[in-house]
Coordinates of C-alpha atoms and ligand atoms in Angstrom, one line a residue:
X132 CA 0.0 0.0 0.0
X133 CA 1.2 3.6 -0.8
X134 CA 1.8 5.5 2.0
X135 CA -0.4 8.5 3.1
X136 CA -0.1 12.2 4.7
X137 CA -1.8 12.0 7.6
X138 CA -3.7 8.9 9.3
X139 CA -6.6 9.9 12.1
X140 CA -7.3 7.3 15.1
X141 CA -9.5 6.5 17.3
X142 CA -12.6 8.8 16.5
X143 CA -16.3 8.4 15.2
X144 CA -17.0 9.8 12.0
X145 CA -20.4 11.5 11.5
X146 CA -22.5 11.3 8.4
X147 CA -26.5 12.7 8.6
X148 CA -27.6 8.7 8.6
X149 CA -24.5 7.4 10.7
X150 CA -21.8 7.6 13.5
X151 CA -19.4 5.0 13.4
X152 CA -16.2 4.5 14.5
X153 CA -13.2 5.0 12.0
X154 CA -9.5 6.0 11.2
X155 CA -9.7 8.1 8.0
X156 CA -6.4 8.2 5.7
X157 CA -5.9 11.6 3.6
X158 CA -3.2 11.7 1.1
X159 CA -2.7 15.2 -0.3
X160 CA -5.9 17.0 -0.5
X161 CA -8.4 14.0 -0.8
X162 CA -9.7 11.8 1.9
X163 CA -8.5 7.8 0.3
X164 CA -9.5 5.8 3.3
X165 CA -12.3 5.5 5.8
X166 CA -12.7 2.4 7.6
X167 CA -10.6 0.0 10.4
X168 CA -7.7 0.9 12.3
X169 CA -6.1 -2.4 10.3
X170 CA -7.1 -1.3 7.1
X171 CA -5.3 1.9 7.4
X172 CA -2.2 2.5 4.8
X173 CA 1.5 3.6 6.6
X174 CA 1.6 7.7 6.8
X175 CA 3.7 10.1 7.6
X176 CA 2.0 11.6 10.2
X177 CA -1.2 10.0 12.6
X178 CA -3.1 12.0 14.6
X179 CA -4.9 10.3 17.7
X180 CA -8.4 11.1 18.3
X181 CA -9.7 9.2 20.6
X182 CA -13.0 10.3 22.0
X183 CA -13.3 13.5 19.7
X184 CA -15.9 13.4 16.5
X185 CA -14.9 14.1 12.8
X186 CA -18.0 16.2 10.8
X187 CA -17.6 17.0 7.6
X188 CA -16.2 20.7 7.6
X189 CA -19.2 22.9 7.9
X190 CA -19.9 25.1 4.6
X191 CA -21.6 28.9 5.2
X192 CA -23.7 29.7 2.5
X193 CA -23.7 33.4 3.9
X194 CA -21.0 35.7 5.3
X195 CA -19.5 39.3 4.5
X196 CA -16.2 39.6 4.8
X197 CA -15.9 43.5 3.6
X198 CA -13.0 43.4 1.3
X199 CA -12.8 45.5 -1.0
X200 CA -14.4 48.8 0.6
X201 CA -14.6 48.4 4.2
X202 CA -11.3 46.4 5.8
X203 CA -11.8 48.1 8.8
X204 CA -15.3 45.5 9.5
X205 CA -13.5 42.6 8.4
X206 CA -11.0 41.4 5.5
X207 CA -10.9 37.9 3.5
X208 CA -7.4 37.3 5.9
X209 CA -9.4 37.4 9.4
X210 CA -12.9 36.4 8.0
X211 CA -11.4 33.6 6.6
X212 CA -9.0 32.9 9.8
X213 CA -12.1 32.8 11.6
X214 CA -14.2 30.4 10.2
X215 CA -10.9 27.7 9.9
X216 CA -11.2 28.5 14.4
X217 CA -15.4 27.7 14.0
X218 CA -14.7 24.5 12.1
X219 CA -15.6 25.9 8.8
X220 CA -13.8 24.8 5.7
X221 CA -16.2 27.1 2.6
X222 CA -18.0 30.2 2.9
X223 CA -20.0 31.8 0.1
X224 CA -19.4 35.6 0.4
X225 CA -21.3 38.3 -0.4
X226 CA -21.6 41.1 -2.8
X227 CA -22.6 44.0 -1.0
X228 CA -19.0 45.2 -0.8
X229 CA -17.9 48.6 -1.9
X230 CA -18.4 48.2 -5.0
X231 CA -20.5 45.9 -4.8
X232 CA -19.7 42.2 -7.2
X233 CA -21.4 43.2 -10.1
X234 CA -19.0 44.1 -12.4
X235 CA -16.1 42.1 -13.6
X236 CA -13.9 45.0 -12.6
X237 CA -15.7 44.5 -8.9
X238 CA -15.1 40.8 -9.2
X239 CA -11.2 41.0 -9.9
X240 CA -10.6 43.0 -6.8
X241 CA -12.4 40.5 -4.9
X242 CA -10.8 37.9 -6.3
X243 CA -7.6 39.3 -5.2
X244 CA -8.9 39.6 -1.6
X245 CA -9.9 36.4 -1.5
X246 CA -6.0 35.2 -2.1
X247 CA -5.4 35.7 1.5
X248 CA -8.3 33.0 2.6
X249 CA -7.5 30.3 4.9
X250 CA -11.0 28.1 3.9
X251 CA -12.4 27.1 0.3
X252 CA -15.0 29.6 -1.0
X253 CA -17.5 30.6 -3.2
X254 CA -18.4 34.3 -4.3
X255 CA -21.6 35.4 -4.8
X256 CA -22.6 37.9 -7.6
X257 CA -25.0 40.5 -7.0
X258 CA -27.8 40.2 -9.2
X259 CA -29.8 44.0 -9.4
X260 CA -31.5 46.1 -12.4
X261 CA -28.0 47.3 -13.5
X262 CA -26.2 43.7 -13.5
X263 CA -28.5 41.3 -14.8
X264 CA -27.7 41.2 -17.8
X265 CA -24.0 40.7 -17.1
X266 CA -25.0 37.6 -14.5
X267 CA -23.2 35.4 -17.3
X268 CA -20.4 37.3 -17.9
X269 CA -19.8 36.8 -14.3
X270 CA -20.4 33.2 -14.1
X271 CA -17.8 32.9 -16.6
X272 CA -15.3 35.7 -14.5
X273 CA -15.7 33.1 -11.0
X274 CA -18.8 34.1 -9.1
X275 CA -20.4 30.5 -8.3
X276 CA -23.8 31.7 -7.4
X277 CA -25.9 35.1 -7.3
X278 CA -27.3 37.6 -4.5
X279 CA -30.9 39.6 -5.0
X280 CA -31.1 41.8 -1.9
X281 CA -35.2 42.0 -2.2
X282 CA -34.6 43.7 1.1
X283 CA -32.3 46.8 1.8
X284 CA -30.0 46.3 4.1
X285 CA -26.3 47.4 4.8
X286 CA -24.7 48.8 1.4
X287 CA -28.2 50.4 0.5
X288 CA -28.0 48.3 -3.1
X289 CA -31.7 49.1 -4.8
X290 CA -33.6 46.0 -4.2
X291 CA -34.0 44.5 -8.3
X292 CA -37.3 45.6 -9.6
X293 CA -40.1 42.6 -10.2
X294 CA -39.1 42.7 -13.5
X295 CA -35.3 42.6 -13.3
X296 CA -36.1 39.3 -10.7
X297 CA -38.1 38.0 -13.5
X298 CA -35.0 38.2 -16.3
X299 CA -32.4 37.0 -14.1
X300 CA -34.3 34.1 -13.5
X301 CA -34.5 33.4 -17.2
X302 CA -31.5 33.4 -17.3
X303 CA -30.3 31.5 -14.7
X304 CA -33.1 29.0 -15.2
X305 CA -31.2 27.0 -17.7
X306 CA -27.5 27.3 -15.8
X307 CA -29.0 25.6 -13.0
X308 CA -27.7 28.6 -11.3
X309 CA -29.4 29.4 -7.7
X310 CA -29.9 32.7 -7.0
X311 CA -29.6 33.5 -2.5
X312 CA -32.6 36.2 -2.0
X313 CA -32.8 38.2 1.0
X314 CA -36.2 38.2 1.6
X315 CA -37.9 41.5 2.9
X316 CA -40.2 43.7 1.2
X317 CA -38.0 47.0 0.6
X318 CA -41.7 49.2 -0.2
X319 CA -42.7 47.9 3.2
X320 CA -39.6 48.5 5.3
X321 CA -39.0 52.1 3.7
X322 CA -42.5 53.5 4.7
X323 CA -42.2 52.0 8.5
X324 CA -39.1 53.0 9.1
X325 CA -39.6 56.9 8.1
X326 CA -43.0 56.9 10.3
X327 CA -40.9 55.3 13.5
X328 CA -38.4 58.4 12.7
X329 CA -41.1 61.1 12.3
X330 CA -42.9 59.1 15.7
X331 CA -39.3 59.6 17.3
X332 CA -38.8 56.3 18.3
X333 CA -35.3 55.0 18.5
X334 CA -35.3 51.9 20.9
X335 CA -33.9 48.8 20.0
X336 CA -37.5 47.4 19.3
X337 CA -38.1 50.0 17.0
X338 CA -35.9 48.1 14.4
X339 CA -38.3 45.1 15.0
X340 CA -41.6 47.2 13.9
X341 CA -40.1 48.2 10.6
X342 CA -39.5 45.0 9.4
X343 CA -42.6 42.9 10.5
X344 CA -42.6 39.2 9.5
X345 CA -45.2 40.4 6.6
X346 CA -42.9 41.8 4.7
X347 CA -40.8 37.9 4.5
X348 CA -43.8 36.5 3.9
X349 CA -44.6 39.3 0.8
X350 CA -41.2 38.3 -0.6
X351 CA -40.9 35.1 -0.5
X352 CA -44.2 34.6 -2.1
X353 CA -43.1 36.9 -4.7
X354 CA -39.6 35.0 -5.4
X355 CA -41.0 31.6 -5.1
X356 CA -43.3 32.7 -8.1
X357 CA -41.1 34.1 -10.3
X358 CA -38.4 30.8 -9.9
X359 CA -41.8 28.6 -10.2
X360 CA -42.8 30.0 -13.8
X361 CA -38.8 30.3 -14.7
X362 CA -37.9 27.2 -13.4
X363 CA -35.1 29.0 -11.4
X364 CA -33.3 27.6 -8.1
X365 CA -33.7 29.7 -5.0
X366 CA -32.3 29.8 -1.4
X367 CA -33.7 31.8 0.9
X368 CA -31.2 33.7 2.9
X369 CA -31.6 33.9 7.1
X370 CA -35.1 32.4 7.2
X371 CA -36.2 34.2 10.3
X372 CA -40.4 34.0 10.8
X373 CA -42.8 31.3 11.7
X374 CA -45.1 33.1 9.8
X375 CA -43.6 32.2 6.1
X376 CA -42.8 28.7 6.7
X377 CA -46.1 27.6 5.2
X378 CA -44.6 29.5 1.6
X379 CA -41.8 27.2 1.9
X380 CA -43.4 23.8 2.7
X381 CA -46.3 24.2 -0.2
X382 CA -43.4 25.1 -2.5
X383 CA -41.3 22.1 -1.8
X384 CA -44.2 20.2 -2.1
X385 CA -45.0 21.3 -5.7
X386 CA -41.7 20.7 -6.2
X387 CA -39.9 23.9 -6.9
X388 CA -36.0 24.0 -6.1
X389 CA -36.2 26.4 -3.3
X390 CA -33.7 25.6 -0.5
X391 CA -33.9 27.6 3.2
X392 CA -31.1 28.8 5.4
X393 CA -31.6 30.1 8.6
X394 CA -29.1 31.1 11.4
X395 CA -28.7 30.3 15.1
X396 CA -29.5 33.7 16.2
X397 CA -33.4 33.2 14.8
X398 CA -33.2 30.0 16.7
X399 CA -31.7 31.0 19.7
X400 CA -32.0 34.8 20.2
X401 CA -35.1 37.0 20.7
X402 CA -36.6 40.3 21.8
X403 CA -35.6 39.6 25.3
X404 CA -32.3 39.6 24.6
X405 CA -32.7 42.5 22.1
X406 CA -33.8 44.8 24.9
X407 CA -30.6 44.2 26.9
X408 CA -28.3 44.4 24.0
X409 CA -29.7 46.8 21.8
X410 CA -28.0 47.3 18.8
X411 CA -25.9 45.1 19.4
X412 CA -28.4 43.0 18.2
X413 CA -29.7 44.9 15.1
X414 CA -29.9 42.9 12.0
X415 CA -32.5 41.8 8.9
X416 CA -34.0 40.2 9.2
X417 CA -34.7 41.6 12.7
X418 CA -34.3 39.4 15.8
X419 CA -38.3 38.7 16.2
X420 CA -40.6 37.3 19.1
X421 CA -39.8 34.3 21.4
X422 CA -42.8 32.7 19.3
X423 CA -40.6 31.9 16.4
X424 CA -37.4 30.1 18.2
X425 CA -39.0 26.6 18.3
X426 CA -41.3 26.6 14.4
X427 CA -38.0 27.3 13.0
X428 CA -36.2 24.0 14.9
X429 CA -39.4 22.3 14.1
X430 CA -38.9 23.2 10.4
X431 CA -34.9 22.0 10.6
X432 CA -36.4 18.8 12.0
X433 CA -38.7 18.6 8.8
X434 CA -36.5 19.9 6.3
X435 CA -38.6 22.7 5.4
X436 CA -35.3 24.3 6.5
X437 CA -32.7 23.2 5.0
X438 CA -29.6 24.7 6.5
X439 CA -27.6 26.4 8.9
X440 CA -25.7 29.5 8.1
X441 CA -25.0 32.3 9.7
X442 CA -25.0 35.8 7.8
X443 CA -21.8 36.8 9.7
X444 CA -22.1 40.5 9.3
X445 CA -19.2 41.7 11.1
X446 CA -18.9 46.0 11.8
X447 CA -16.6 48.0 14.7
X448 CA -17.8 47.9 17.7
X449 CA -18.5 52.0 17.5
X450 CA -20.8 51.2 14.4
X451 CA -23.1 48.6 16.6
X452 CA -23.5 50.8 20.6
X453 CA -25.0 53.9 19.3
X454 CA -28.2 55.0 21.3
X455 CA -30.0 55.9 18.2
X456 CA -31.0 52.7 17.0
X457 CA -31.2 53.6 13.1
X458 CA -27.2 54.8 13.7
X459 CA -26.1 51.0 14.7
X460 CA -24.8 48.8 11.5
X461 CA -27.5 46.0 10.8
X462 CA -25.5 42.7 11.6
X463 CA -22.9 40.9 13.8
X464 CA -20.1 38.4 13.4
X465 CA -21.2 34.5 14.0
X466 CA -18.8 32.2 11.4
X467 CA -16.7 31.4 14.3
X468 CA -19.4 30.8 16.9
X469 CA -21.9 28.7 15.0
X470 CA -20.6 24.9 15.8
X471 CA -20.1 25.6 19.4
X472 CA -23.4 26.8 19.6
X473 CA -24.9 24.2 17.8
X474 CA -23.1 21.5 19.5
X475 CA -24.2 22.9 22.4
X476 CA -27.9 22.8 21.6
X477 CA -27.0 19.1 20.3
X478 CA -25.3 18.0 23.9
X479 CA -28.3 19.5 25.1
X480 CA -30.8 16.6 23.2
X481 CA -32.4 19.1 20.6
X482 CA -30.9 17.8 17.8
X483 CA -28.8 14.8 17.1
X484 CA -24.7 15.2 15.5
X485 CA -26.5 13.4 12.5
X486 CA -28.9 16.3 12.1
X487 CA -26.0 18.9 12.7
X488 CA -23.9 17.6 10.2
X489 CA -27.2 17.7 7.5
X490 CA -27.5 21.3 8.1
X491 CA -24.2 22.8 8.5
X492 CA -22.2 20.5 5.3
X493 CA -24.7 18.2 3.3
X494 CA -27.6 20.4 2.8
X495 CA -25.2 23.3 1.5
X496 CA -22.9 21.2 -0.4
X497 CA -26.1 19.7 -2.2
X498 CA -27.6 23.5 -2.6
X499 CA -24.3 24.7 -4.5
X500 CA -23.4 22.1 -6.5
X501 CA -20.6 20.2 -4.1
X502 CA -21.9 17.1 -2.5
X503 CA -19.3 14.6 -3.0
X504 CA -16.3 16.4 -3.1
X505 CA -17.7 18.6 -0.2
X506 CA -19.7 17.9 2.4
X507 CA -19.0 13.9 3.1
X508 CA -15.5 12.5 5.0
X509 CA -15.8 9.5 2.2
X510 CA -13.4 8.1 0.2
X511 CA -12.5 10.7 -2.8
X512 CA -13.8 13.6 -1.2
X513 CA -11.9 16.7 -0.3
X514 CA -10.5 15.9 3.2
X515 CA -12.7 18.9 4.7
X516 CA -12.9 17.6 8.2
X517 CA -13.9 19.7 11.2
X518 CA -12.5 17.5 14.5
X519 CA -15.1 18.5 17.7
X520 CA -14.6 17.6 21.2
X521 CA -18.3 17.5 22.4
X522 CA -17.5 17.0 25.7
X523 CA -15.3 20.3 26.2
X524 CA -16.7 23.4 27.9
X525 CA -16.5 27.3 27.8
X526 CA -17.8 30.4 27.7
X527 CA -17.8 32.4 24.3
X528 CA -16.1 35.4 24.3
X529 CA -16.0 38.3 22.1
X530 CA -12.5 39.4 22.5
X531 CA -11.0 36.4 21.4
X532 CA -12.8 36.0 18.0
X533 CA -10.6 36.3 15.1
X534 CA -12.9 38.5 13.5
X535 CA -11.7 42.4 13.6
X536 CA -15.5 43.0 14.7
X537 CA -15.2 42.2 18.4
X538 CA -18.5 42.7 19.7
X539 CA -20.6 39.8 19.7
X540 CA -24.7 38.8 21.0
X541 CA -23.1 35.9 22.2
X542 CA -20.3 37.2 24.3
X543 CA -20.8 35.2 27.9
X544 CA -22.9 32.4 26.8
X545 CA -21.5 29.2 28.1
X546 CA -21.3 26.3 25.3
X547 CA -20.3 22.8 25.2
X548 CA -18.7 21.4 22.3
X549 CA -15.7 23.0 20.3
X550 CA -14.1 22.1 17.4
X551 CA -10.4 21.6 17.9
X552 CA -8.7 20.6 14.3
X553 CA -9.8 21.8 11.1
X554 CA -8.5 20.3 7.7
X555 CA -9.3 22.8 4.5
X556 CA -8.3 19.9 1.8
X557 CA -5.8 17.6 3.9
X558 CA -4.5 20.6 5.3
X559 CA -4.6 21.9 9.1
X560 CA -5.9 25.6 9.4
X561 CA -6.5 25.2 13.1
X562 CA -4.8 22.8 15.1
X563 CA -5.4 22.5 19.1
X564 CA -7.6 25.8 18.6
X565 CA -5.0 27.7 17.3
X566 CA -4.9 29.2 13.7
X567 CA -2.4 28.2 12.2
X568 CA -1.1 31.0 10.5
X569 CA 1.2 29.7 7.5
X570 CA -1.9 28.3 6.1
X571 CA -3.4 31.7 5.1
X572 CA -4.3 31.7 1.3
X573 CA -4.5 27.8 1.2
X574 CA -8.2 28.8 0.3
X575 CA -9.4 27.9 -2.9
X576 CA -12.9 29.0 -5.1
X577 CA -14.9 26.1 -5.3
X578 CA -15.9 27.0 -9.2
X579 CA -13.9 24.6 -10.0
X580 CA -15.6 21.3 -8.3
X581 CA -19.1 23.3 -8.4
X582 CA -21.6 21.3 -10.7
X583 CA -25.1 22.6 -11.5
X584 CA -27.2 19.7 -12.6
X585 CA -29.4 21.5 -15.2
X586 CA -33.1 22.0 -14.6
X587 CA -36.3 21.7 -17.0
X588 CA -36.8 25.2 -18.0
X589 CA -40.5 26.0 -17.4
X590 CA -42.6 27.8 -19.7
X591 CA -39.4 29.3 -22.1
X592 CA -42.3 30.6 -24.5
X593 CA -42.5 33.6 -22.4
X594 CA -38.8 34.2 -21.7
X595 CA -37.7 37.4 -22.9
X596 CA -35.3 35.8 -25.2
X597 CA -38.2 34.2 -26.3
X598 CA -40.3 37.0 -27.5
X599 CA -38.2 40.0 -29.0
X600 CA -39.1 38.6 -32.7
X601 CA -42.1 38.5 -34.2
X602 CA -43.0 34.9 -34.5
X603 CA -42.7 33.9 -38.3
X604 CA -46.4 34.0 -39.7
X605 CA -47.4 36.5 -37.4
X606 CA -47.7 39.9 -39.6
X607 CA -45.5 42.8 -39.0
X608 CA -48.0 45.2 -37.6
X609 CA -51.2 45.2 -35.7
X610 CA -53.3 46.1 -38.3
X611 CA -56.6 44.3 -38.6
X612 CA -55.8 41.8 -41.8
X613 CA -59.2 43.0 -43.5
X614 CA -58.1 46.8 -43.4
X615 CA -54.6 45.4 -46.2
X616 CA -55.4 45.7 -49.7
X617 CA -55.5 41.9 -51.1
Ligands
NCD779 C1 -25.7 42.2 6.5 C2 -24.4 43.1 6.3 O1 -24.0 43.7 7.3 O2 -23.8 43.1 5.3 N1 -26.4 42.7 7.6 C3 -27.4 42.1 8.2 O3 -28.0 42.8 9.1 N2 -27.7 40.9 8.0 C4 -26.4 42.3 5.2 C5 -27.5 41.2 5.1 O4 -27.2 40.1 5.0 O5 -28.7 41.6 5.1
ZN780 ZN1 -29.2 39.5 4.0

């Protein structure tokens, strides 16, 4: 037998139907073994991890990391540096940079940034009235997948008219492409928010009545339509009402591609806590009522949710403790403290290591085109291999996150369960909790490995493409035939 990199002992693997105890062999970037101790081949290096799990990295469907345009939030380096300490081996970044990813120009620069990236990623493009019909162009420049922000929210892009959402569809319908919609109606936000100004109200809550769950509910009725007739894949960015769960579970049912993220902030956090930490906590979707913690695990449980992410929105701590509400950035880091706070909610009997390891790497692996490669420690895969120790405890702590923003909702919560290792293709980024720091810009785009199955295009009669010619036969004008000389 060839000899390997790097053998691991004495730990259970996790899969979403399995936990069984393995060694797992990785030469150069790819996971070649998974089985007995035995059966392993001779490596150079063996790690012992007795007692300790190994998940499938987790992959983030949604974080900022602010490069280009604002470094001092957050760059690709300590983003990135930040999800290899939270156990996460691919993010999926998004546009609303300064400027924003929806030129190729925009895209280059980003690309650049990313260079310095510890984890795999992918890039989203931002798909808006003035870039949709470039969304190819940038498919072909790198971007993996696209962005609509329905809702404003920090970086003030125009939310795409019903129109634009409508052409970008048709586009995308026949790339297989999915398109990640923050869903909030901007009409409805814009009016709320200038009466809660001209009321004078600037309390935390205030945020909350701005942005009430009708407005998700408006929009992701609205997008679900438009991907229905188009055919188009959708994800639903940081599902956060009980109220628009129904939208989602008659859409699966009819069978239209729509996959759901939603974070552990709309699972855990609520207006209790937002009235001690004030904008601290300010973010859109807004932190909403204790009524919609449990519907959303319900809807994890049923796979009306698909996926954890976490929208880490990271900002200085002088942008989030203003005392006028409106003044405090919308958003707050969370890459790094999403799998201790999970595992802590699994060590807690709410859901099992098989159900984490669903949501956090095989539901987003499947959503963007991965599974296999990503997503699965299984012979051939990428060896993308977050190692936990469920039994270890602490307490979370803002000022030790690698992210530049250090101010955190989740500063002083006690959690159990950390990861300790993470591999980013056979390769440590973190190693006993500590980043290791050689390994920055080992990170990789994923456009390479992504693959789109293609979809049946639905009613391409009416696509725009479609209709710009007058169908052969059809006369030239509208003139009533009986009114042309014969
Ligand atoms: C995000 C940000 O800061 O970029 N903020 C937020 O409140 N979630 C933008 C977003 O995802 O809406
Ligand atoms: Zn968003």
């Amino acid at each position: 037998m060839n000899s390997v990199d790097l053998v691991i002992r004495g730990a259970q693997v996790v899969s979403p139907d399995r936990i069984v105890p393995a060694a797992v062999a990785i030469a150069g970037e790819q996971i070649v073994a998974v089985g007995h101790d035995d059966l392993m081949p001779p490596a150079a290096q063996e790690l012992r991890a007795d007692g300790l799990y190994l998940l499938p990295g987790a992959i983030d469907s949604h974080v900022h990391f602010r490069d280009p345009g604002y470094p001092h939030k957050e760059t690709w380096k300590t983003g990135s540096a930040a999800a290899a300490c939270g156990g996460v081996t691919t993010i999926f970044e998004m546009p609303n940079t300064n400027p924003p990813t929806g030129t190729l120009e925009a895209l280059r620069l980003k690309q650049k940034a990313a260079q310095s990236s510890y984890v795999d990623f992918g890039i989203h493009g931002l798909f808006g009235d003035d870039t949709v019909d470039r969304l190819e162009e940038l498919l072909e420049g790198g971007v993996t997948s696209f962005k609509a922000f329905v809702g404003n929210t920090f970086g003030n892009l125009p939310a795409p008219s019903d129109g634009a959402l409508l052409e970008g569809f048709e586009t995308l319908a026949p790339l297989g492409i999915r398109t990640v919609v923050h869903a909030e109606n901007s009409s409805i936000l814009q009016r709320r928010e200038r009466h809660l100004k001209a009321a004078g109200r600037k309390d935390a809550l205030a945020h909350l009545a701005a942005r009430p769950a009708v407005a998700e509910i408006e929009a992701i009725a609205r997008v679900i339509i438009l991907a229905e007739w188009t055919g188009a894949r959708l994800h639903i960015a940081h599902h956060s009402a009980a109220d628009s769960l129904y939208l989602l579970r008659d859409a699966k049912r009819r069978g239209v591609d729509v996959t759901v993220e939603t974070c552990p902030q709309y699972l855990l956090l609520n207006t209790d806590h937002m009235l001690r930490l004030g904008g601290v906590m300010r973010l859109n979707p807004p932190i909403r009522e204790a009524r919609h913690n449990q519907p959303l695990w319900d809807a994890l449980m049923d796979g009306t949710i698909d996926m954890i992410a976490t929208d880490h929105a990271p900002h200085a701590p002088e942008e989030k403790t203003r005392a006028d509400i409106w003044a405090c950035d919308c958003g707050f880091p969370g890459v790094e403290t999403q799998m201790p706070l999970m595992l802590t909610e699994v060590n807690r009997g709410r859901a099992s290591l098989m159900d984490y390891v669903r949501w956090s790497a095989v539901a987003p692996a499947k959503a963007w085109g991965l599974y296999g490669t990503k997503g699965v420690i299984a012979p051939g895969a990428h060896a993308d291999i977050a190692i936990v120790d469920l039994q270890r405890r602490g307490v979370l702590s803002q000022n030790r996150l690698q992210s530049i923003s250090k101010i955190s909702p989740w500063n002083g919560r006690a959690v159990q369960g950390y990861p300790l290792h993470t591999l980013v293709r056979g390769r440590f980024v973190m190693r006993d909790g500590q980043l290791v720091t050689e390994a920055a810009g080992w990170g990789r785009s994923v456009k390479g490995v992504q693959r789109m199955p293609t979809p049946q295009p639905r009613h391409t009669e009416h696509f725009i493409g479609a209709v710009l010619q007058t169908p052969p036969g059809v006369p030239r004008t509208a003139t009533p035939l009986s009114d042309v000389a014969e």
